[in-house]
Structures are given as structure tokens and as C-alpha cells.
Short mmCIF file of N, CA and C in Angstrom, two decimals:
data_model
loop_
_atom_site.label_atom_id
_atom_site.label_comp_id
_atom_site.label_asym_id
_atom_site.label_seq_id
_atom_site.Cartn_x
_atom_site.Cartn_y
_atom_site.Cartn_z
N MET A 1 0.76 -1.20 0.01
CA MET A 1 0.05 -0.10 -0.46
C MET A 1 1.14 0.91 -0.36
N LEU A 2 0.34 1.84 -0.68
CA LEU A 2 1.16 3.22 -0.88
C LEU A 2 0.65 4.40 0.04
N ILE A 3 1.29 4.96 1.07
CA ILE A 3 1.32 5.84 1.85
C ILE A 3 2.13 6.84 2.20
N GLY A 4 1.67 8.03 2.83
CA GLY A 4 2.96 8.93 3.32
C GLY A 4 2.74 10.08 1.86
N GLU A 5 3.82 10.67 2.82
CA GLU A 5 4.14 12.26 2.02
C GLU A 5 5.90 12.45 1.99
N TYR A 6 6.20 13.01 0.65
CA TYR A 6 7.77 12.96 0.82
C TYR A 6 7.92 14.50 -0.07
N LYS A 7 8.80 15.25 0.02
CA LYS A 7 9.35 16.44 -0.21
C LYS A 7 10.58 15.83 -1.10
N HIS A 8 10.22 16.32 -2.77
CA HIS A 8 11.54 16.22 -3.24
C HIS A 8 11.56 17.85 -4.55
N ASN A 9 12.88 17.65 -5.21
CA ASN A 9 12.92 18.62 -5.85
C ASN A 9 12.72 18.12 -7.57
N ILE A 10 12.24 18.39 -8.61
CA ILE A 10 12.38 18.08 -9.79
C ILE A 10 13.55 18.66 -10.18
N ASP A 11 14.81 18.10 -10.99
CA ASP A 11 15.94 19.02 -11.76
C ASP A 11 15.30 19.82 -13.26
N THR A 12 16.24 20.11 -13.51
CA THR A 12 15.83 21.11 -15.04
C THR A 12 15.50 20.06 -16.00
N LYS A 13 16.01 18.70 -15.86
CA LYS A 13 16.17 17.77 -17.17
C LYS A 13 14.52 17.44 -16.45
N GLY A 14 13.50 17.29 -15.84
CA GLY A 14 12.51 16.64 -15.52
C GLY A 14 12.55 15.40 -14.84
N ARG A 15 14.20 15.12 -13.93
CA ARG A 15 13.94 13.94 -13.12
C ARG A 15 13.77 14.30 -11.85
N LEU A 16 12.92 12.98 -11.52
CA LEU A 16 12.33 13.38 -9.91
C LEU A 16 12.70 12.34 -9.08
N ILE A 17 13.35 12.65 -8.24
CA ILE A 17 13.24 10.95 -7.32
C ILE A 17 12.32 10.73 -6.54
N ILE A 18 11.76 9.52 -6.64
CA ILE A 18 10.71 8.90 -6.33
C ILE A 18 11.10 8.02 -4.93
N PRO A 19 10.87 8.21 -3.83
CA PRO A 19 10.72 7.48 -2.82
C PRO A 19 11.47 6.43 -2.33
N ALA A 20 12.05 5.54 -1.92
CA ALA A 20 12.26 4.45 -1.73
C ALA A 20 11.05 3.47 -1.64
N LYS A 21 10.56 3.89 -0.39
CA LYS A 21 9.65 3.41 0.06
C LYS A 21 8.13 2.97 -1.01
N PHE A 22 8.09 3.73 -2.10
CA PHE A 22 6.82 3.69 -2.82
C PHE A 22 8.14 3.13 -4.21
N ARG A 23 9.19 2.90 -4.28
CA ARG A 23 9.64 2.05 -5.52
C ARG A 23 9.80 0.48 -5.27
N GLU A 24 9.63 0.13 -3.84
CA GLU A 24 9.59 -1.36 -3.66
C GLU A 24 7.93 -1.55 -3.83
N ASP A 25 6.95 -0.72 -3.56
CA ASP A 25 5.97 -1.41 -3.89
C ASP A 25 5.32 -1.41 -5.71
N LEU A 26 5.85 -0.13 -6.14
CA LEU A 26 6.10 0.27 -7.56
C LEU A 26 6.24 -1.21 -8.61
N GLY A 27 7.76 -1.21 -8.00
CA GLY A 27 8.96 -2.27 -8.92
C GLY A 27 9.76 -1.55 -9.99
N ASP A 28 9.91 -1.97 -11.37
CA ASP A 28 10.77 -0.97 -11.85
C ASP A 28 10.81 0.14 -12.97
N HIS A 29 9.34 0.33 -12.73
CA HIS A 29 8.93 1.29 -13.67
C HIS A 29 6.93 1.36 -13.20
N LEU A 30 6.73 2.91 -14.00
CA LEU A 30 5.39 2.90 -13.36
C LEU A 30 4.92 3.85 -14.79
N ILE A 31 3.49 3.94 -14.53
CA ILE A 31 3.07 5.04 -15.49
C ILE A 31 2.32 5.90 -15.44
N ILE A 32 2.78 6.93 -15.50
CA ILE A 32 2.39 8.54 -14.73
C ILE A 32 1.22 9.02 -16.04
N THR A 33 0.92 9.92 -15.86
CA THR A 33 -0.61 10.15 -16.63
C THR A 33 -0.96 11.68 -15.87
N ARG A 34 -1.49 11.96 -16.50
CA ARG A 34 -2.61 13.54 -16.04
C ARG A 34 -3.72 12.82 -15.01
N GLY A 35 -3.36 13.60 -13.81
CA GLY A 35 -4.08 13.14 -12.75
C GLY A 35 -5.28 13.70 -12.34
N LEU A 36 -6.48 13.73 -11.46
CA LEU A 36 -6.85 14.91 -10.95
C LEU A 36 -6.58 16.04 -10.13
N ASP A 37 -7.46 17.26 -9.98
CA ASP A 37 -7.19 18.24 -9.05
C ASP A 37 -5.83 18.94 -9.76
N GLY A 38 -5.24 18.47 -10.74
CA GLY A 38 -4.11 19.34 -11.43
C GLY A 38 -2.56 18.65 -10.88
N CYS A 39 -2.54 17.30 -10.29
CA CYS A 39 -1.66 16.61 -10.18
C CYS A 39 -1.10 15.55 -11.12
N ILE A 40 -0.27 14.79 -10.99
CA ILE A 40 0.28 13.67 -11.84
C ILE A 40 -0.09 12.31 -11.08
N PHE A 41 -0.77 11.50 -11.58
CA PHE A 41 -1.00 10.51 -10.94
C PHE A 41 -0.01 9.13 -11.54
N GLY A 42 0.39 8.60 -10.67
CA GLY A 42 1.21 7.44 -11.25
C GLY A 42 1.26 5.88 -10.78
N TYR A 43 1.03 4.96 -11.77
CA TYR A 43 0.28 3.27 -10.93
C TYR A 43 1.64 2.74 -11.50
N ALA A 44 1.27 1.22 -10.67
CA ALA A 44 2.05 0.03 -11.10
C ALA A 44 1.69 -0.28 -11.93
N PRO A 45 2.64 -1.26 -12.88
CA PRO A 45 1.84 -2.05 -14.11
C PRO A 45 0.49 -2.28 -14.02
N ASP A 46 0.63 -3.54 -12.70
CA ASP A 46 -0.46 -4.45 -12.68
C ASP A 46 -1.96 -3.19 -12.18
N VAL A 47 -1.64 -2.10 -11.44
CA VAL A 47 -2.71 -1.54 -11.10
C VAL A 47 -2.99 -0.89 -12.21
N TRP A 48 -2.45 -0.46 -13.27
CA TRP A 48 -2.89 0.62 -14.35
C TRP A 48 -3.43 -0.62 -15.36
N ALA A 49 -2.69 -1.60 -15.53
CA ALA A 49 -3.59 -3.08 -16.22
C ALA A 49 -5.66 -2.87 -15.83
N GLN A 50 -5.79 -2.86 -14.50
CA GLN A 50 -6.95 -3.31 -13.35
C GLN A 50 -7.62 -1.70 -14.00
N LEU A 51 -6.73 -0.45 -13.81
CA LEU A 51 -7.55 0.83 -13.94
C LEU A 51 -8.11 0.33 -16.04
N GLN A 52 -7.31 0.29 -16.59
CA GLN A 52 -7.54 -0.09 -18.14
C GLN A 52 -9.02 -0.65 -18.28
N GLN A 53 -8.82 -1.89 -17.42
CA GLN A 53 -10.19 -3.11 -17.41
C GLN A 53 -11.58 -2.20 -17.12
N LYS A 54 -11.25 -1.41 -16.13
CA LYS A 54 -12.25 -0.29 -15.42
C LYS A 54 -12.73 0.86 -16.69
N LEU A 55 -12.12 1.36 -17.24
CA LEU A 55 -11.92 2.46 -18.11
C LEU A 55 -12.66 1.52 -19.54
N LYS A 56 -11.87 0.24 -20.25
CA LYS A 56 -12.64 -0.45 -20.93
C LYS A 56 -14.38 -0.70 -21.14
N GLN A 57 -14.87 -0.45 -19.63
CA GLN A 57 -16.53 -0.60 -19.30
C GLN A 57 -17.03 0.78 -19.97
N LEU A 58 -16.37 1.93 -19.90
CA LEU A 58 -16.88 2.88 -20.01
C LEU A 58 -18.00 3.67 -21.57
N SER A 59 -18.75 3.63 -21.95
CA SER A 59 -19.68 3.76 -23.43
C SER A 59 -18.80 4.69 -24.21
N LEU A 60 -18.39 4.09 -25.24
CA LEU A 60 -17.75 5.01 -26.34
C LEU A 60 -18.95 6.25 -26.78
N ALA A 61 -20.27 5.85 -26.75
CA ALA A 61 -21.44 6.27 -27.01
C ALA A 61 -21.45 7.76 -26.29
N LYS A 62 -20.72 8.05 -24.76
CA LYS A 62 -20.76 8.92 -24.14
C LYS A 62 -19.89 9.93 -24.53
N ARG A 63 -20.13 11.20 -24.57
CA ARG A 63 -19.33 12.50 -24.90
C ARG A 63 -18.08 12.18 -23.72
N ASN A 64 -18.72 12.30 -22.70
CA ASN A 64 -17.45 12.68 -21.18
C ASN A 64 -17.19 11.34 -21.33
N ALA A 65 -17.02 10.15 -21.67
CA ALA A 65 -16.23 8.91 -21.71
C ALA A 65 -15.11 9.15 -22.88
N ARG A 66 -15.54 9.28 -23.53
CA ARG A 66 -14.45 9.79 -24.63
C ARG A 66 -13.51 10.54 -24.27
N ALA A 67 -14.03 11.85 -24.00
CA ALA A 67 -13.19 12.76 -23.54
C ALA A 67 -12.25 12.72 -22.06
N PHE A 68 -12.83 12.13 -21.54
CA PHE A 68 -11.51 11.64 -20.34
C PHE A 68 -11.24 10.68 -20.75
N MET A 69 -11.02 9.72 -20.98
CA MET A 69 -10.40 8.92 -22.06
C MET A 69 -9.37 9.31 -22.62
N ARG A 70 -9.18 10.21 -24.29
CA ARG A 70 -8.59 10.31 -24.61
C ARG A 70 -7.56 11.82 -23.76
N PHE A 71 -8.09 12.47 -22.95
CA PHE A 71 -7.09 13.37 -21.72
C PHE A 71 -6.15 12.50 -20.85
N PHE A 72 -7.11 11.68 -20.66
CA PHE A 72 -6.37 10.32 -19.71
C PHE A 72 -4.79 9.82 -20.18
N TYR A 73 -5.47 9.13 -21.26
CA TYR A 73 -4.21 7.93 -22.07
C TYR A 73 -3.23 8.92 -22.97
N SER A 74 -3.82 10.34 -23.23
CA SER A 74 -3.06 11.03 -24.27
C SER A 74 -1.74 11.51 -23.54
N ALA A 75 -1.68 11.28 -22.33
CA ALA A 75 -0.43 11.91 -21.58
C ALA A 75 0.21 10.93 -20.46
N ALA A 76 -0.22 9.95 -20.73
CA ALA A 76 0.59 8.52 -20.23
C ALA A 76 1.87 8.57 -21.26
N SER A 77 2.66 8.02 -19.92
CA SER A 77 3.69 7.86 -20.36
C SER A 77 4.48 6.79 -19.21
N GLU A 78 5.18 5.81 -20.11
CA GLU A 78 5.79 4.74 -18.96
C GLU A 78 7.10 5.39 -18.91
N VAL A 79 7.29 4.85 -17.55
CA VAL A 79 9.11 5.57 -17.00
C VAL A 79 9.31 4.35 -16.13
N ALA A 80 11.14 4.35 -16.54
CA ALA A 80 11.42 3.81 -15.88
C ALA A 80 12.62 4.31 -14.61
N PHE A 81 12.72 3.64 -13.58
CA PHE A 81 13.57 4.08 -12.27
C PHE A 81 15.10 3.94 -13.02
N ASP A 82 15.98 5.31 -12.90
CA ASP A 82 17.14 5.00 -12.93
C ASP A 82 17.51 4.67 -11.52
N LYS A 83 19.39 4.32 -12.08
CA LYS A 83 20.05 4.22 -10.36
C LYS A 83 19.92 5.01 -9.60
N GLN A 84 19.86 6.19 -9.19
CA GLN A 84 19.43 6.93 -8.32
C GLN A 84 17.57 7.58 -8.11
N GLY A 85 16.92 6.42 -8.38
CA GLY A 85 15.44 6.20 -7.96
C GLY A 85 14.81 7.26 -8.60
N ARG A 86 15.52 8.08 -9.72
CA ARG A 86 14.62 8.82 -10.22
C ARG A 86 13.75 8.53 -11.62
N ILE A 87 12.56 9.51 -12.21
CA ILE A 87 11.76 9.19 -12.84
C ILE A 87 12.21 10.50 -14.02
N ASN A 88 11.96 10.20 -15.34
CA ASN A 88 12.01 11.25 -15.96
C ASN A 88 10.83 11.79 -16.63
N ILE A 89 9.62 12.83 -15.88
CA ILE A 89 8.84 13.07 -15.96
C ILE A 89 8.56 14.10 -17.51
N PRO A 90 7.84 13.45 -18.73
CA PRO A 90 7.90 14.68 -19.92
C PRO A 90 7.04 16.35 -19.41
N ALA A 91 7.58 16.87 -20.32
CA ALA A 91 7.39 18.22 -20.40
C ALA A 91 5.91 18.56 -20.36
N PRO A 92 5.24 17.67 -20.90
CA PRO A 92 3.28 17.86 -20.93
C PRO A 92 3.21 17.78 -19.85
N LEU A 93 3.96 16.96 -19.00
CA LEU A 93 3.05 16.86 -17.68
C LEU A 93 3.49 17.38 -16.45
N ILE A 94 4.62 18.05 -16.67
CA ILE A 94 5.72 19.14 -16.01
C ILE A 94 4.23 20.42 -16.13
N GLU A 95 4.55 20.36 -17.22
CA GLU A 95 3.15 21.94 -17.63
C GLU A 95 1.79 21.75 -16.89
N PHE A 96 1.15 20.59 -17.15
CA PHE A 96 -0.16 20.25 -16.88
C PHE A 96 -0.15 20.52 -14.91
N ALA A 97 0.75 19.91 -14.75
CA ALA A 97 0.74 19.67 -12.73
C ALA A 97 1.61 21.09 -12.35
N LYS A 98 1.72 22.19 -13.34
CA LYS A 98 2.39 23.04 -13.09
C LYS A 98 3.99 23.31 -12.07
N ILE A 99 4.31 22.57 -12.41
CA ILE A 99 5.35 21.81 -11.59
C ILE A 99 6.66 23.00 -11.55
N GLU A 100 7.05 23.67 -10.77
CA GLU A 100 8.50 24.44 -10.71
C GLU A 100 9.81 23.94 -10.44
N LYS A 101 9.74 23.71 -9.35
CA LYS A 101 10.83 22.91 -8.74
C LYS A 101 10.44 21.87 -7.53
N GLN A 102 10.07 22.69 -6.64
CA GLN A 102 9.59 21.87 -5.34
C GLN A 102 8.29 21.00 -5.32
N CYS A 103 8.28 19.66 -5.35
CA CYS A 103 7.27 19.04 -5.10
C CYS A 103 7.04 17.93 -4.06
N ARG A 104 5.94 17.79 -4.02
CA ARG A 104 5.41 16.90 -3.24
C ARG A 104 4.81 15.38 -3.68
N ILE A 105 5.15 14.03 -2.81
CA ILE A 105 5.13 13.02 -3.54
C ILE A 105 3.73 12.53 -2.02
N ILE A 106 2.92 11.96 -2.90
CA ILE A 106 1.90 10.93 -1.81
C ILE A 106 1.76 9.76 -2.09
N GLY A 107 1.39 8.97 -1.51
CA GLY A 107 0.76 7.81 -1.34
C GLY A 107 -0.76 7.74 -1.60
N VAL A 108 -1.28 7.40 -2.34
CA VAL A 108 -2.51 7.03 -2.23
C VAL A 108 -3.45 5.82 -2.56
N SER A 109 -3.24 4.85 -1.09
CA SER A 109 -3.62 3.77 -1.51
C SER A 109 -3.03 2.64 -2.50
N ASP A 110 -3.03 2.71 -3.77
CA ASP A 110 -2.56 2.21 -5.29
C ASP A 110 -2.08 2.94 -6.22
N ARG A 111 -1.69 4.16 -5.76
CA ARG A 111 -1.23 4.91 -6.62
C ARG A 111 -0.04 6.23 -6.02
N ILE A 112 0.51 6.60 -6.86
CA ILE A 112 1.01 7.93 -5.98
C ILE A 112 0.44 9.06 -6.78
N GLU A 113 1.22 10.30 -6.29
CA GLU A 113 0.27 11.90 -6.84
C GLU A 113 1.39 12.40 -6.44
N ILE A 114 1.91 13.30 -7.81
CA ILE A 114 3.12 13.90 -7.94
C ILE A 114 2.69 15.61 -8.11
N TRP A 115 2.59 16.23 -6.87
CA TRP A 115 2.20 17.92 -6.63
C TRP A 115 3.24 18.80 -6.90
N ASP A 116 2.75 20.20 -7.92
CA ASP A 116 3.58 20.88 -7.18
C ASP A 116 3.50 21.64 -5.75
N GLU A 117 4.53 21.70 -4.98
CA GLU A 117 4.40 22.59 -3.84
C GLU A 117 3.42 23.16 -3.39
N THR A 118 3.44 24.49 -4.03
CA THR A 118 2.57 25.45 -3.87
C THR A 118 1.17 24.95 -4.43
N SER A 119 0.63 23.88 -5.22
CA SER A 119 -0.68 23.46 -5.43
C SER A 119 -0.90 22.64 -4.46
N TRP A 120 -0.08 21.78 -4.09
CA TRP A 120 -0.30 20.70 -2.61
C TRP A 120 -0.39 21.66 -1.84
N VAL A 121 0.12 22.58 -1.11
CA VAL A 121 -0.07 23.46 0.18
C VAL A 121 -1.67 24.14 0.35
N THR A 122 -1.85 24.35 -1.34
CA THR A 122 -3.47 25.22 -1.07
C THR A 122 -4.53 23.83 -1.11
N ALA A 123 -3.95 23.00 -1.91
CA ALA A 123 -5.10 21.60 -1.91
C ALA A 123 -5.28 21.01 -0.56
N THR A 124 -4.05 21.11 0.52
CA THR A 124 -4.30 20.54 1.66
C THR A 124 -5.04 21.36 2.69
N THR A 125 -4.23 22.74 2.75
CA THR A 125 -5.56 23.88 3.40
C THR A 125 -6.86 23.65 2.88
N ALA A 126 -7.27 23.91 1.63
CA ALA A 126 -8.62 23.70 1.41
C ALA A 126 -9.70 22.22 1.95
N MET A 127 -8.82 21.05 2.05
CA MET A 127 -9.24 19.33 2.78
C MET A 127 -8.87 19.78 4.38
N ALA A 128 -8.11 20.65 4.90
CA ALA A 128 -8.14 20.63 6.17
C ALA A 128 -9.51 21.38 6.79
N ASN A 129 -10.11 22.26 6.20
CA ASN A 129 -10.42 23.09 6.71
C ASN A 129 -12.30 22.22 6.12
N SER A 130 -12.32 21.46 5.25
CA SER A 130 -13.91 20.66 5.33
C SER A 130 -13.88 19.36 5.53
N PHE A 131 -12.41 18.56 6.10
CA PHE A 131 -11.99 17.08 6.24
C PHE A 131 -13.23 16.68 7.13
N GLU A 132 -13.40 17.01 8.07
CA GLU A 132 -14.76 16.74 8.77
C GLU A 132 -15.87 16.75 8.11
N SER A 133 -16.46 18.10 7.52
CA SER A 133 -17.43 17.58 6.88
C SER A 133 -17.72 16.37 5.66
N ILE A 134 -16.25 16.36 4.95
CA ILE A 134 -16.41 15.46 3.79
C ILE A 134 -16.53 14.10 4.73
N ALA A 135 -15.58 13.62 5.39
CA ALA A 135 -16.19 12.66 6.73
C ALA A 135 -17.40 12.49 6.67
N GLU A 136 -18.03 13.02 7.37
CA GLU A 136 -19.44 12.61 7.91
C GLU A 136 -20.31 12.38 6.45
N ASP A 137 -20.04 12.95 5.22
CA ASP A 137 -20.87 12.68 4.02
C ASP A 137 -20.59 11.44 3.33
N LEU A 138 -19.31 10.77 3.37
CA LEU A 138 -18.67 9.87 2.79
C LEU A 138 -18.82 8.41 3.87
N PHE A 139 -19.02 8.85 5.08
CA PHE A 139 -18.90 7.53 5.83
C PHE A 139 -19.72 7.43 7.65
N ASP A 140 -20.37 6.43 8.01
CA ASP A 140 -20.94 6.55 9.21
C ASP A 140 -19.67 6.75 9.84
N THR A 141 -20.38 7.03 11.29
CA THR A 141 -19.08 7.46 12.04
C THR A 141 -18.39 6.49 12.46
N ASP A 142 -19.10 5.11 12.97
CA ASP A 142 -18.63 3.95 13.07
C ASP A 142 -17.46 3.74 12.24
N GLN A 143 -17.49 3.77 11.27
CA GLN A 143 -16.86 3.11 9.89
C GLN A 143 -14.90 3.84 10.20
N LEU A 144 -14.90 4.73 10.91
CA LEU A 144 -13.55 5.01 10.79
C LEU A 144 -12.94 5.01 12.12
N GLY A 145 -13.82 4.24 13.32
CA GLY A 145 -13.23 3.69 14.52
C GLY A 145 -13.73 4.69 15.60
#
């Protein structure tokens, strides 16, 4: 399971160190693509295959399904870890996520998310202010312990 939050810098060539704890779960490469909320999603190959099976269930007759699949798949890239544990993020994904230099890499169960530092701080501030009400909408109070 991918959990935790780490701070790293992306270099001028688009290389970013992925924490060793994440690399253990991801294997020797991963698939990255545009994520939701302005971040980059990263998946281990087996999780990517499962996600593809779910996306194949979407009806091509639906405009939103076609648009989502185009946007999601067109930016996807398979990236391998180098000897230093870095991946090379393609320029279009760096631009999409508005990554300057400082990044946050977070584990979200079966995927990682790569955020620009400023975007992450903004997102977590908003989430912190509504965390309890979000939890109340999603769960019965006894489900979280």
C-alpha cells in the first residue's frame, strides 16, 4: 500500500526522485499520466492494467467518456527508475501539474500523486478546512473507528 508524503525537487531535465518506500511497491517502472485536481498520477503496471479494464467498460457513445479517455491516455507515459531512483517526467505533464521545482509525492493507496509544492499546500489547506464534513458525507461515524 502506498502511503505517506515526501518532499523532493525536480531538476531542470525533468528528473524526480521517487522515495524508496514507494519504489518497493511500484517495481522497476510505472505509468504516469494527468491526474485529477492538477496533479500527476503514477501507477504500478498491474494497477494500471486493472484501471484499463475499468475504463474499457465506459461507453464510447458518451461524449464525457470519450473526452476523459482521450485526456487521460494521451498524456500517459511509461517511465523507468534510474540507478538513483529517479523518473523522467515528460514536459507536457510538468506543464499540466504546473511544477516549478519543489514537489510533493504522496501515496494514495494504489497510486502515487506528484504535486507542485504550492498547489499541494493550497489543496491540503482546503481539505483540512472541510475534512470533517467530507468524512460525515462519506462514512458512518463508526466506520472510521
